[in-house]
Amino acid sequence: MLKLRTLRLRAALVRECMAEFLGTFVLMLFGCSAAAQVKTSQDTKGQYLSVNMSFSVGVMSAMYLTKGISGAHLNPAVTLSLCVLRKVRWRSLLPFCLSQVLGAYVASAVVYMVYYDAIMDFSGGVLTVYGPNETASIFATYPSEYLTLGRSFLDQVVGTGTLMLCILSLDEKRNTPAPSGLIPPIVATIVLGISMSMSANCGAAINPARDLGPRLFTLTAGWGTEVFTCKNYWFWVPLVAPLIGGPLGSFLYVVFIEWQLPDPEPPQNLSTVSTNSDSIKKPATRWGTGGDLKSTYF
């Protein structure tokens, strides 16, 4: 066991990126597998609610798995929002996002291999984005026919903003913080609520990695360039809108909640007398510039 411990990587950022990769992989493995099962069985082995619940279980599982290493962002919009709030270093933004997209891509590939026979049977061997036997929506999100471009953009901004607005309060000590061990199921419930109430328009991606990774996979696996060109090049909406909605929801939280909470109570001064012996016994505390301090967020 001690020998295996030597395999632990020294670079904190690399460890965090590995955790983001694996966490996003688990999240997408649950969600896309459920989507494949429901789609290819034509709703006989699950319904739309099954997909929503599976994504939520994926969020909870991924958070328990990786929260202690990277904070379990699992979403570029979350990482960007925490960078804006100065809770995460900006130098972590791009590596985290790339790890999340790669995790979603690999998870899509695994789902495709697991459900290959079902997908081919359902689609007749023709992988397409359009028609009653389309299978691209198993992996990435696509808008409903009635939806305008502007309204779909608003849909993703509101959904992602709601996500950040709700989760930022969970570890706020001055409010009503959730127990640390219960944060993953609470976040999963929030995601489930958003999915159940805001997914009719365009699938409630609220996560650029959740959409881009699978879309890139379908591009390389046989669906072709239509996954990017369809619906008048709609693909950019679930990439850009969450990156606006996340910081916007964070801004609303800061202005309406964080700034309005009571100031933290000052620590009680237990003793004002110090002796030379006390100063000798107490080791000096050295604080760095902050680069080596890792806060855990979700």
mmCIF file of C-alpha atoms in Angstrom:
data_model
loop_
_atom_site.group_PDB
_atom_site.id
_atom_site.type_symbol
_atom_site.label_atom_id
_atom_site.label_comp_id
_atom_site.label_asym_id
_atom_site.label_seq_id
_atom_site.Cartn_x
_atom_site.Cartn_y
_atom_site.Cartn_z
ATOM 1 C CA MET A 1 0.000 0.000 0.000
ATOM 2 C CA LEU A 2 2.845 2.372 0.834
ATOM 3 C CA LYS A 3 4.491 1.589 -2.495
ATOM 4 C CA LEU A 4 1.286 2.400 -4.358
ATOM 5 C CA ARG A 5 1.159 5.732 -2.524
ATOM 6 C CA THR A 6 4.299 6.750 -4.393
ATOM 7 C CA LEU A 7 2.171 6.950 -7.557
ATOM 8 C CA ARG A 8 0.502 10.064 -6.159
ATOM 9 C CA LEU A 9 1.252 12.983 -8.447
ATOM 10 C CA ARG A 10 3.044 15.944 -6.932
ATOM 11 C CA ALA A 11 1.507 18.601 -9.191
ATOM 12 C CA ALA A 12 -1.773 19.689 -7.588
ATOM 13 C CA LEU A 13 -3.200 21.031 -10.840
ATOM 14 C CA VAL A 14 -2.627 17.701 -12.597
ATOM 15 C CA ARG A 15 -4.406 15.829 -9.793
ATOM 16 C CA GLU A 16 -7.319 18.262 -9.968
ATOM 17 C CA CYS A 17 -7.590 17.909 -13.747
ATOM 18 C CA MET A 18 -7.608 14.126 -13.416
ATOM 19 C CA ALA A 19 -10.452 14.416 -10.919
ATOM 20 C CA GLU A 20 -12.413 16.758 -13.206
ATOM 21 C CA PHE A 21 -11.931 14.347 -16.094
ATOM 22 C CA LEU A 22 -13.117 11.338 -14.112
ATOM 23 C CA GLY A 23 -15.976 13.198 -12.439
ATOM 24 C CA THR A 24 -17.349 14.496 -15.740
ATOM 25 C CA PHE A 25 -16.899 11.028 -17.214
ATOM 26 C CA VAL A 26 -19.062 9.504 -14.467
ATOM 27 C CA LEU A 27 -21.689 12.242 -14.803
ATOM 28 C CA MET A 28 -22.010 11.732 -18.556
ATOM 29 C CA LEU A 29 -21.846 7.953 -18.325
ATOM 30 C CA PHE A 30 -24.999 7.925 -16.201
ATOM 31 C CA GLY A 31 -26.831 10.549 -18.238
ATOM 32 C CA CYS A 32 -26.055 9.440 -21.787
ATOM 33 C CA SER A 33 -26.583 5.774 -20.931
ATOM 34 C CA ALA A 34 -30.076 6.586 -19.711
ATOM 35 C CA ALA A 35 -30.738 8.650 -22.845
ATOM 36 C CA ALA A 36 -29.589 5.761 -25.037
ATOM 37 C CA GLN A 37 -31.771 3.287 -23.164
ATOM 38 C CA VAL A 38 -34.874 5.466 -23.373
ATOM 39 C CA LYS A 39 -34.380 6.464 -27.016
ATOM 40 C CA THR A 40 -33.541 3.055 -28.455
ATOM 41 C CA SER A 41 -36.300 1.285 -26.501
ATOM 42 C CA GLN A 42 -38.819 3.915 -27.663
ATOM 43 C CA ASP A 43 -39.759 4.753 -24.074
ATOM 44 C CA THR A 44 -40.464 1.145 -23.103
ATOM 45 C CA LYS A 45 -37.435 0.967 -20.815
ATOM 46 C CA GLY A 46 -37.654 4.349 -19.182
ATOM 47 C CA GLN A 47 -39.069 7.792 -19.928
ATOM 48 C CA TYR A 48 -37.750 11.340 -20.142
ATOM 49 C CA LEU A 49 -37.803 11.566 -16.359
ATOM 50 C CA SER A 50 -35.400 8.623 -16.275
ATOM 51 C CA VAL A 51 -32.825 10.686 -18.171
ATOM 52 C CA ASN A 52 -33.227 13.646 -15.819
ATOM 53 C CA MET A 53 -32.862 11.459 -12.750
ATOM 54 C CA SER A 54 -29.850 9.633 -14.176
ATOM 55 C CA PHE A 55 -28.005 12.881 -14.848
ATOM 56 C CA SER A 56 -28.752 13.922 -11.271
ATOM 57 C CA VAL A 57 -27.449 10.638 -9.882
ATOM 58 C CA GLY A 58 -24.390 11.154 -12.048
ATOM 59 C CA VAL A 59 -23.849 14.595 -10.519
ATOM 60 C CA MET A 60 -24.139 13.217 -6.998
ATOM 61 C CA SER A 61 -21.822 10.266 -7.679
ATOM 62 C CA ALA A 62 -19.227 12.434 -9.408
ATOM 63 C CA MET A 63 -19.234 14.937 -6.550
ATOM 64 C CA TYR A 64 -18.711 12.273 -3.890
ATOM 65 C CA LEU A 65 -15.950 10.842 -6.053
ATOM 66 C CA THR A 66 -13.942 14.012 -6.733
ATOM 67 C CA LYS A 67 -14.990 16.802 -4.361
ATOM 68 C CA GLY A 68 -12.026 16.280 -2.049
ATOM 69 C CA ILE A 69 -9.513 16.698 -4.869
ATOM 70 C CA SER A 70 -10.780 19.328 -7.292
ATOM 71 C CA GLY A 71 -13.975 20.596 -5.707
ATOM 72 C CA ALA A 72 -16.047 18.702 -8.315
ATOM 73 C CA HIS A 73 -16.869 21.552 -10.674
ATOM 74 C CA LEU A 74 -17.784 19.201 -13.565
ATOM 75 C CA ASN A 75 -18.900 22.238 -15.558
ATOM 76 C CA PRO A 76 -16.917 25.056 -17.230
ATOM 77 C CA ALA A 77 -19.651 27.522 -16.256
ATOM 78 C CA VAL A 78 -19.130 26.626 -12.592
ATOM 79 C CA THR A 79 -15.349 26.921 -12.905
ATOM 80 C CA LEU A 80 -15.626 30.299 -14.644
ATOM 81 C CA SER A 81 -18.083 31.592 -12.040
ATOM 82 C CA LEU A 82 -15.798 30.592 -9.170
ATOM 83 C CA CYS A 83 -12.856 32.256 -10.923
ATOM 84 C CA VAL A 84 -14.894 35.455 -11.238
ATOM 85 C CA LEU A 85 -15.705 35.218 -7.526
ATOM 86 C CA ARG A 86 -11.981 34.685 -6.825
ATOM 87 C CA LYS A 87 -12.630 31.355 -5.170
ATOM 88 C CA VAL A 88 -10.589 29.491 -7.790
ATOM 89 C CA ARG A 89 -7.329 30.535 -9.451
ATOM 90 C CA TRP A 90 -7.692 31.783 -13.012
ATOM 91 C CA ARG A 91 -4.835 29.559 -14.129
ATOM 92 C CA SER A 92 -7.044 26.557 -13.374
ATOM 93 C CA LEU A 93 -9.816 27.650 -15.759
ATOM 94 C CA LEU A 94 -8.526 26.327 -19.084
ATOM 95 C CA PRO A 95 -7.051 23.038 -17.757
ATOM 96 C CA PHE A 96 -10.286 22.307 -15.855
ATOM 97 C CA CYS A 97 -12.454 23.047 -18.889
ATOM 98 C CA LEU A 98 -10.369 20.873 -21.205
ATOM 99 C CA SER A 99 -10.464 18.022 -18.680
ATOM 100 C CA GLN A 100 -14.235 18.291 -18.384
ATOM 101 C CA VAL A 101 -14.754 18.277 -22.155
ATOM 102 C CA LEU A 102 -12.429 15.287 -22.538
ATOM 103 C CA GLY A 103 -14.258 13.404 -19.785
ATOM 104 C CA ALA A 104 -17.582 13.989 -21.528
ATOM 105 C CA TYR A 105 -16.098 12.884 -24.867
ATOM 106 C CA VAL A 106 -14.722 9.615 -23.486
ATOM 107 C CA ALA A 107 -17.965 8.872 -21.623
ATOM 108 C CA SER A 108 -19.900 9.319 -24.884
ATOM 109 C CA ALA A 109 -17.565 6.872 -26.593
ATOM 110 C CA VAL A 110 -18.144 4.289 -23.865
ATOM 111 C CA VAL A 111 -21.918 4.729 -24.056
ATOM 112 C CA TYR A 112 -21.749 4.314 -27.831
ATOM 113 C CA MET A 113 -19.845 1.047 -27.491
ATOM 114 C CA VAL A 114 -22.186 -0.280 -24.802
ATOM 115 C CA TYR A 115 -25.331 0.613 -26.769
ATOM 116 C CA TYR A 116 -23.913 0.142 -30.282
ATOM 117 C CA ASP A 117 -26.263 -2.700 -31.228
ATOM 118 C CA ALA A 118 -29.320 -0.907 -29.865
ATOM 119 C CA ILE A 119 -28.398 2.325 -31.657
ATOM 120 C CA MET A 120 -27.863 0.557 -34.966
ATOM 121 C CA ASP A 121 -31.093 -1.417 -34.638
ATOM 122 C CA PHE A 122 -33.105 1.684 -33.788
ATOM 123 C CA SER A 123 -31.575 3.873 -36.507
ATOM 124 C CA GLY A 124 -31.401 1.219 -39.206
ATOM 125 C CA GLY A 125 -27.670 1.765 -39.378
ATOM 126 C CA VAL A 126 -28.069 5.397 -40.446
ATOM 127 C CA LEU A 127 -26.669 7.854 -37.919
ATOM 128 C CA THR A 128 -28.521 11.117 -38.324
ATOM 129 C CA VAL A 129 -29.537 14.310 -36.537
ATOM 130 C CA TYR A 130 -32.983 14.578 -38.138
ATOM 131 C CA GLY A 131 -36.050 12.370 -38.396
ATOM 132 C CA PRO A 132 -37.955 9.986 -36.129
ATOM 133 C CA ASN A 133 -34.975 7.617 -35.900
ATOM 134 C CA GLU A 134 -32.337 10.239 -35.115
ATOM 135 C CA THR A 135 -29.868 9.259 -32.429
ATOM 136 C CA ALA A 136 -27.658 12.344 -32.089
ATOM 137 C CA SER A 137 -29.801 13.626 -29.206
ATOM 138 C CA ILE A 138 -28.661 10.647 -27.130
ATOM 139 C CA PHE A 139 -25.399 12.494 -26.675
ATOM 140 C CA ALA A 140 -25.674 16.269 -27.244
ATOM 141 C CA THR A 141 -28.618 18.647 -26.829
ATOM 142 C CA TYR A 142 -30.750 20.073 -29.639
ATOM 143 C CA PRO A 143 -33.516 22.715 -29.627
ATOM 144 C CA SER A 144 -37.201 22.052 -30.155
ATOM 145 C CA GLU A 145 -38.635 22.969 -33.556
ATOM 146 C CA TYR A 146 -40.701 25.868 -32.211
ATOM 147 C CA LEU A 147 -37.808 27.544 -30.410
ATOM 148 C CA THR A 148 -36.203 30.767 -31.655
ATOM 149 C CA LEU A 149 -32.485 31.373 -31.330
ATOM 150 C CA GLY A 150 -32.896 34.245 -28.898
ATOM 151 C CA ARG A 151 -35.268 32.302 -26.674
ATOM 152 C CA SER A 152 -32.977 29.288 -26.588
ATOM 153 C CA PHE A 153 -30.103 31.540 -25.535
ATOM 154 C CA LEU A 154 -32.240 32.999 -22.754
ATOM 155 C CA ASP A 155 -33.244 29.466 -21.724
ATOM 156 C CA GLN A 156 -29.610 28.466 -21.138
ATOM 157 C CA VAL A 157 -28.712 31.721 -19.382
ATOM 158 C CA VAL A 158 -31.621 31.344 -16.952
ATOM 159 C CA GLY A 159 -30.968 27.654 -16.309
ATOM 160 C CA THR A 160 -27.265 28.072 -15.579
ATOM 161 C CA GLY A 161 -27.867 31.228 -13.559
ATOM 162 C CA THR A 162 -30.369 29.345 -11.427
ATOM 163 C CA LEU A 163 -27.828 26.583 -10.843
ATOM 164 C CA MET A 164 -25.164 28.974 -9.542
ATOM 165 C CA LEU A 165 -27.632 31.034 -7.530
ATOM 166 C CA CYS A 166 -28.788 27.939 -5.659
ATOM 167 C CA ILE A 167 -25.494 26.140 -5.035
ATOM 168 C CA LEU A 168 -23.391 29.076 -3.856
ATOM 169 C CA SER A 169 -25.267 29.288 -0.566
ATOM 170 C CA LEU A 170 -24.690 25.683 0.428
ATOM 171 C CA ASP A 171 -21.415 26.317 2.274
ATOM 172 C CA GLU A 172 -22.170 29.835 3.512
ATOM 173 C CA LYS A 173 -21.566 29.739 7.269
ATOM 174 C CA ARG A 174 -23.477 32.986 7.919
ATOM 175 C CA ASN A 175 -26.653 31.641 6.332
ATOM 176 C CA THR A 176 -28.028 28.102 6.647
ATOM 177 C CA PRO A 177 -25.134 25.940 5.397
ATOM 178 C CA ALA A 178 -25.727 22.365 4.382
ATOM 179 C CA PRO A 179 -23.731 19.594 6.068
ATOM 180 C CA SER A 180 -20.684 18.903 3.929
ATOM 181 C CA GLY A 181 -21.605 15.270 3.399
ATOM 182 C CA LEU A 182 -25.066 16.210 2.119
ATOM 183 C CA ILE A 183 -23.955 18.803 -0.432
ATOM 184 C CA PRO A 184 -23.694 16.289 -3.343
ATOM 185 C CA PRO A 185 -27.297 15.011 -3.053
ATOM 186 C CA ILE A 186 -28.549 18.578 -2.572
ATOM 187 C CA VAL A 187 -26.755 19.742 -5.717
ATOM 188 C CA ALA A 188 -28.113 16.683 -7.534
ATOM 189 C CA THR A 189 -31.635 17.629 -6.442
ATOM 190 C CA ILE A 190 -31.128 21.182 -7.711
ATOM 191 C CA VAL A 191 -29.954 19.814 -11.062
ATOM 192 C CA LEU A 192 -32.964 17.492 -11.158
ATOM 193 C CA GLY A 193 -35.307 20.417 -10.486
ATOM 194 C CA ILE A 194 -33.765 22.461 -13.283
ATOM 195 C CA SER A 195 -33.917 19.491 -15.666
ATOM 196 C CA MET A 196 -37.550 18.780 -14.862
ATOM 197 C CA SER A 197 -38.654 22.406 -15.213
ATOM 198 C CA MET A 198 -36.363 23.876 -17.884
ATOM 199 C CA SER A 199 -35.524 21.108 -20.340
ATOM 200 C CA ALA A 200 -38.458 21.224 -22.778
ATOM 201 C CA ASN A 201 -36.917 23.943 -24.932
ATOM 202 C CA CYS A 202 -33.419 22.623 -25.575
ATOM 203 C CA GLY A 203 -32.510 19.874 -23.145
ATOM 204 C CA ALA A 204 -31.199 21.929 -20.196
ATOM 205 C CA ALA A 205 -27.522 21.475 -20.992
ATOM 206 C CA ILE A 206 -26.463 24.256 -18.546
ATOM 207 C CA ASN A 207 -22.952 22.862 -19.010
ATOM 208 C CA PRO A 208 -20.714 23.561 -22.026
ATOM 209 C CA ALA A 209 -18.644 20.403 -21.453
ATOM 210 C CA ARG A 210 -21.775 18.259 -21.193
ATOM 211 C CA ASP A 211 -22.732 19.422 -24.703
ATOM 212 C CA LEU A 212 -19.423 19.985 -26.520
ATOM 213 C CA GLY A 213 -17.744 16.712 -25.532
ATOM 214 C CA PRO A 214 -20.572 14.485 -26.806
ATOM 215 C CA ARG A 215 -21.059 16.682 -29.889
ATOM 216 C CA LEU A 216 -17.400 16.275 -30.808
ATOM 217 C CA PHE A 217 -17.754 12.541 -30.308
ATOM 218 C CA THR A 218 -20.749 12.290 -32.647
ATOM 219 C CA LEU A 219 -18.800 14.320 -35.209
ATOM 220 C CA THR A 220 -16.012 11.728 -35.181
ATOM 221 C CA ALA A 221 -18.195 8.633 -34.773
ATOM 222 C CA GLY A 222 -20.252 8.892 -37.955
ATOM 223 C CA TRP A 223 -22.962 11.497 -37.474
ATOM 224 C CA GLY A 224 -20.970 13.973 -39.551
ATOM 225 C CA THR A 225 -20.843 17.757 -39.584
ATOM 226 C CA GLU A 226 -24.619 18.057 -39.233
ATOM 227 C CA VAL A 227 -24.169 17.901 -35.460
ATOM 228 C CA PHE A 228 -22.652 21.401 -35.767
ATOM 229 C CA THR A 229 -24.482 22.835 -38.785
ATOM 230 C CA CYS A 230 -28.044 21.753 -37.956
ATOM 231 C CA LYS A 231 -30.643 24.223 -36.674
ATOM 232 C CA ASN A 232 -28.726 27.107 -38.264
ATOM 233 C CA TYR A 233 -25.472 26.375 -36.397
ATOM 234 C CA TRP A 234 -27.261 26.271 -33.058
ATOM 235 C CA PHE A 235 -24.376 24.413 -31.356
ATOM 236 C CA TRP A 236 -22.790 27.616 -30.011
ATOM 237 C CA VAL A 237 -25.780 28.424 -27.782
ATOM 238 C CA PRO A 238 -25.134 25.727 -25.090
ATOM 239 C CA LEU A 239 -21.464 26.716 -25.191
ATOM 240 C CA VAL A 240 -21.743 30.474 -24.777
ATOM 241 C CA ALA A 241 -25.002 31.018 -22.888
ATOM 242 C CA PRO A 242 -24.024 29.005 -19.754
ATOM 243 C CA LEU A 243 -20.767 30.965 -19.550
ATOM 244 C CA ILE A 244 -22.872 34.114 -19.282
ATOM 245 C CA GLY A 245 -25.588 32.648 -17.085
ATOM 246 C CA GLY A 246 -23.174 31.233 -14.504
ATOM 247 C CA PRO A 247 -21.453 34.524 -13.624
ATOM 248 C CA LEU A 248 -24.808 36.324 -13.827
ATOM 249 C CA GLY A 249 -26.360 33.964 -11.266
ATOM 250 C CA SER A 250 -23.262 34.379 -9.110
ATOM 251 C CA PHE A 251 -23.591 38.161 -9.310
ATOM 252 C CA LEU A 252 -27.218 37.962 -8.192
ATOM 253 C CA TYR A 253 -26.202 35.782 -5.255
ATOM 254 C CA VAL A 254 -23.474 38.177 -4.165
ATOM 255 C CA VAL A 255 -25.674 41.296 -4.401
ATOM 256 C CA PHE A 256 -28.927 39.909 -3.003
ATOM 257 C CA ILE A 257 -27.585 37.428 -0.446
ATOM 258 C CA GLU A 258 -23.876 37.552 0.377
ATOM 259 C CA TRP A 259 -23.674 41.317 0.829
ATOM 260 C CA GLN A 260 -26.880 41.338 2.899
ATOM 261 C CA LEU A 261 -25.847 38.678 5.403
ATOM 262 C CA PRO A 262 -24.769 39.804 8.890
ATOM 263 C CA ASP A 263 -21.074 40.370 9.432
ATOM 264 C CA PRO A 264 -19.294 37.394 10.990
ATOM 265 C CA GLU A 265 -18.938 37.656 14.738
ATOM 266 C CA PRO A 266 -15.388 38.515 15.847
ATOM 267 C CA PRO A 267 -13.610 35.732 17.755
ATOM 268 C CA GLN A 268 -13.752 36.097 21.508
ATOM 269 C CA ASN A 269 -10.506 37.318 23.075
ATOM 270 C CA LEU A 270 -9.863 34.578 25.574
ATOM 271 C CA SER A 271 -6.629 36.003 26.909
ATOM 272 C CA THR A 272 -4.739 39.233 26.421
ATOM 273 C CA VAL A 273 -1.691 38.097 28.366
ATOM 274 C CA SER A 274 1.194 36.445 26.574
ATOM 275 C CA THR A 275 4.465 35.240 27.968
ATOM 276 C CA ASN A 276 7.836 34.562 26.476
ATOM 277 C CA SER A 277 7.356 30.856 27.039
ATOM 278 C CA ASP A 278 4.077 30.941 25.092
ATOM 279 C CA SER A 279 5.728 32.616 22.134
ATOM 280 C CA ILE A 280 8.510 30.048 22.171
ATOM 281 C CA LYS A 281 6.163 27.054 22.310
ATOM 282 C CA LYS A 282 3.857 28.264 19.544
ATOM 283 C CA PRO A 283 5.229 27.549 16.069
ATOM 284 C CA ALA A 284 5.208 30.430 13.642
ATOM 285 C CA THR A 285 2.438 30.308 11.035
ATOM 286 C CA ARG A 286 3.564 31.095 7.524
ATOM 287 C CA TRP A 287 0.991 32.108 4.951
ATOM 288 C CA GLY A 288 1.853 31.950 1.285
ATOM 289 C CA THR A 289 0.475 34.076 -1.498
ATOM 290 C CA GLY A 290 -2.595 31.907 -1.820
ATOM 291 C CA GLY A 291 -1.388 29.861 -4.769
ATOM 292 C CA ASP A 292 -0.908 26.771 -2.641
ATOM 293 C CA LEU A 293 -4.248 27.004 -0.872
ATOM 294 C CA LYS A 294 -6.987 24.896 -2.382
ATOM 295 C CA SER A 295 -10.566 25.582 -1.417
ATOM 296 C CA THR A 296 -13.180 22.948 -2.086
ATOM 297 C CA TYR A 297 -16.166 24.049 -4.141
ATOM 298 C CA PHE A 298 -18.638 22.228 -6.296
#
